[in-house]
Amino acid sequence: MKDVHEALNLREANMVATYLEDQGILADVRGGAYQAVVGELSNIRGTLPRVWVLEDGDAERAARLVATFVASLRATPEGEPWVCACGETLEPQFQSCWKCQAPKPV
Ligand SMILES: [Zn+2]
């Protein structure tokens, strides 16, 4: 397990982890609210969520992918965030839901 990204919030952490898995890299989110819910490692409760890769050999590639992905994620979005049918709120630059893959409604 290697720590590849400290996210601003759980939503970003989940998006990064989902993105890595789409690239064939097994990833997991630790810390933040998720950890508080799970109840493990309560000493880090309240800290920012972090994204870990399960295979150490993927860490270098994951770090490069994450850097690019997060830069686009944090770029100034145009328009308003939209809410998917599944209830997830998405930034306007996303054309589909990261959670359920539903396309952005027109
Ligand atoms: Zn959705």
mmCIF file of C-alpha atoms and ligand atoms in Angstrom:
data_model
loop_
_atom_site.group_PDB
_atom_site.id
_atom_site.type_symbol
_atom_site.label_atom_id
_atom_site.label_comp_id
_atom_site.label_asym_id
_atom_site.label_seq_id
_atom_site.Cartn_x
_atom_site.Cartn_y
_atom_site.Cartn_z
ATOM 1 C CA MET A 1 0.000 0.000 0.000
ATOM 2 C CA LYS A 2 1.274 3.418 -0.909
ATOM 3 C CA ASP A 3 -0.233 6.812 -0.204
ATOM 4 C CA VAL A 4 -0.444 8.745 -3.495
ATOM 5 C CA HIS A 5 -2.770 11.659 -2.829
ATOM 6 C CA GLU A 6 -4.129 13.833 -0.034
ATOM 7 C CA ALA A 7 -7.586 14.997 -1.145
ATOM 8 C CA LEU A 8 -9.341 18.220 -0.227
ATOM 9 C CA ASN A 9 -12.443 16.271 0.682
ATOM 10 C CA LEU A 10 -13.970 12.844 0.511
ATOM 11 C CA ARG A 11 -15.669 13.549 -2.805
ATOM 12 C CA GLU A 12 -12.356 14.356 -4.459
ATOM 13 C CA ALA A 13 -10.759 11.300 -2.846
ATOM 14 C CA ASN A 14 -13.502 9.064 -4.218
ATOM 15 C CA MET A 15 -13.201 10.585 -7.682
ATOM 16 C CA VAL A 16 -9.443 10.027 -7.669
ATOM 17 C CA ALA A 17 -9.807 6.427 -6.486
ATOM 18 C CA THR A 18 -12.469 5.713 -9.112
ATOM 19 C CA TYR A 19 -10.285 7.289 -11.793
ATOM 20 C CA LEU A 20 -7.308 5.128 -10.800
ATOM 21 C CA GLU A 21 -9.430 1.994 -10.870
ATOM 22 C CA ASP A 22 -10.597 2.974 -14.356
ATOM 23 C CA GLN A 23 -6.885 3.004 -15.286
ATOM 24 C CA GLY A 24 -6.443 -0.496 -13.884
ATOM 25 C CA ILE A 25 -4.858 0.555 -10.590
ATOM 26 C CA LEU A 26 -6.394 -0.768 -7.398
ATOM 27 C CA ALA A 27 -6.965 2.160 -5.075
ATOM 28 C CA ASP A 28 -8.597 2.811 -1.736
ATOM 29 C CA VAL A 29 -9.621 5.882 0.255
ATOM 30 C CA ARG A 30 -8.459 6.119 3.855
ATOM 31 C CA GLY A 31 -9.029 8.831 6.381
ATOM 32 C CA GLY A 32 -11.529 11.668 6.468
ATOM 33 C CA ALA A 33 -15.199 11.036 7.073
ATOM 34 C CA TYR A 34 -15.051 7.556 5.570
ATOM 35 C CA GLN A 35 -12.637 6.464 8.255
ATOM 36 C CA ALA A 36 -14.826 7.964 10.947
ATOM 37 C CA VAL A 37 -17.761 5.921 9.656
ATOM 38 C CA VAL A 38 -15.734 2.734 9.478
ATOM 39 C CA GLY A 39 -14.377 3.365 12.962
ATOM 40 C CA GLU A 40 -10.887 2.055 12.314
ATOM 41 C CA LEU A 41 -7.793 4.063 13.146
ATOM 42 C CA SER A 42 -9.811 6.625 15.039
ATOM 43 C CA ASN A 43 -6.584 8.508 15.778
ATOM 44 C CA ILE A 44 -6.687 9.935 12.261
ATOM 45 C CA ARG A 45 -10.369 10.878 12.374
ATOM 46 C CA GLY A 46 -10.823 14.427 11.159
ATOM 47 C CA THR A 47 -7.765 14.389 8.949
ATOM 48 C CA LEU A 48 -8.065 14.791 5.215
ATOM 49 C CA PRO A 49 -8.932 11.686 3.231
ATOM 50 C CA ARG A 50 -6.028 10.082 1.399
ATOM 51 C CA VAL A 51 -5.915 7.853 -1.630
ATOM 52 C CA TRP A 52 -3.746 4.737 -1.449
ATOM 53 C CA VAL A 53 -2.782 2.281 -4.130
ATOM 54 C CA LEU A 54 -2.835 -1.351 -3.091
ATOM 55 C CA GLU A 55 0.163 -2.398 -5.203
ATOM 56 C CA ASP A 56 3.385 -0.521 -4.411
ATOM 57 C CA GLY A 57 4.507 -1.027 -8.018
ATOM 58 C CA ASP A 58 1.600 1.127 -9.228
ATOM 59 C CA ALA A 59 2.477 4.089 -7.004
ATOM 60 C CA GLU A 60 4.699 5.976 -9.429
ATOM 61 C CA ARG A 61 2.275 5.692 -12.351
ATOM 62 C CA ALA A 62 -0.639 6.507 -10.048
ATOM 63 C CA ALA A 63 1.073 9.652 -8.757
ATOM 64 C CA ARG A 64 1.521 10.937 -12.327
ATOM 65 C CA LEU A 65 -2.081 10.131 -13.277
ATOM 66 C CA VAL A 66 -3.405 11.730 -10.103
ATOM 67 C CA ALA A 67 -1.415 14.930 -10.638
ATOM 68 C CA THR A 68 -3.007 15.434 -14.065
ATOM 69 C CA PHE A 69 -6.453 14.367 -12.940
ATOM 70 C CA VAL A 70 -6.497 16.587 -9.855
ATOM 71 C CA ALA A 71 -5.230 19.576 -11.823
ATOM 72 C CA SER A 72 -8.194 19.277 -14.191
ATOM 73 C CA LEU A 73 -10.509 18.608 -11.266
ATOM 74 C CA ARG A 74 -9.424 21.761 -9.460
ATOM 75 C CA ALA A 75 -9.340 23.941 -12.585
ATOM 76 C CA THR A 76 -11.886 26.719 -12.569
ATOM 77 C CA PRO A 77 -15.096 25.105 -13.732
ATOM 78 C CA GLU A 78 -17.430 26.751 -16.204
ATOM 79 C CA GLY A 79 -21.096 26.764 -15.389
ATOM 80 C CA GLU A 80 -22.867 25.337 -12.414
ATOM 81 C CA PRO A 81 -22.427 22.024 -10.639
ATOM 82 C CA TRP A 82 -25.072 19.481 -11.606
ATOM 83 C CA VAL A 83 -26.807 16.782 -9.629
ATOM 84 C CA CYS A 84 -26.972 13.277 -11.022
ATOM 85 C CA ALA A 85 -30.052 11.068 -10.765
ATOM 86 C CA CYS A 86 -28.126 9.023 -8.184
ATOM 87 C CA GLY A 87 -27.868 12.099 -5.950
ATOM 88 C CA GLU A 88 -24.172 12.863 -6.520
ATOM 89 C CA THR A 89 -23.261 16.525 -7.101
ATOM 90 C CA LEU A 90 -20.762 16.950 -9.946
ATOM 91 C CA GLU A 91 -18.628 19.821 -11.104
ATOM 92 C CA PRO A 92 -19.712 21.277 -14.468
ATOM 93 C CA GLN A 93 -16.641 20.061 -16.392
ATOM 94 C CA PHE A 94 -17.716 16.445 -15.914
ATOM 95 C CA GLN A 95 -19.813 15.036 -18.703
ATOM 96 C CA SER A 96 -20.771 11.934 -16.772
ATOM 97 C CA CYS A 97 -21.203 10.873 -13.165
ATOM 98 C CA TRP A 98 -18.058 9.367 -11.630
ATOM 99 C CA LYS A 99 -20.192 7.299 -9.293
ATOM 100 C CA CYS A 100 -22.777 5.676 -11.555
ATOM 101 C CA GLN A 101 -21.432 6.686 -15.021
ATOM 102 C CA ALA A 102 -24.748 8.294 -16.004
ATOM 103 C CA PRO A 103 -24.266 11.037 -18.624
ATOM 104 C CA LYS A 104 -24.773 14.677 -17.701
ATOM 105 C CA PRO A 105 -28.379 15.647 -18.518
ATOM 106 C CA VAL A 106 -28.772 18.226 -21.291
HETATM 107 ZN ZN ZN B 1 -24.708 9.252 -10.699
#
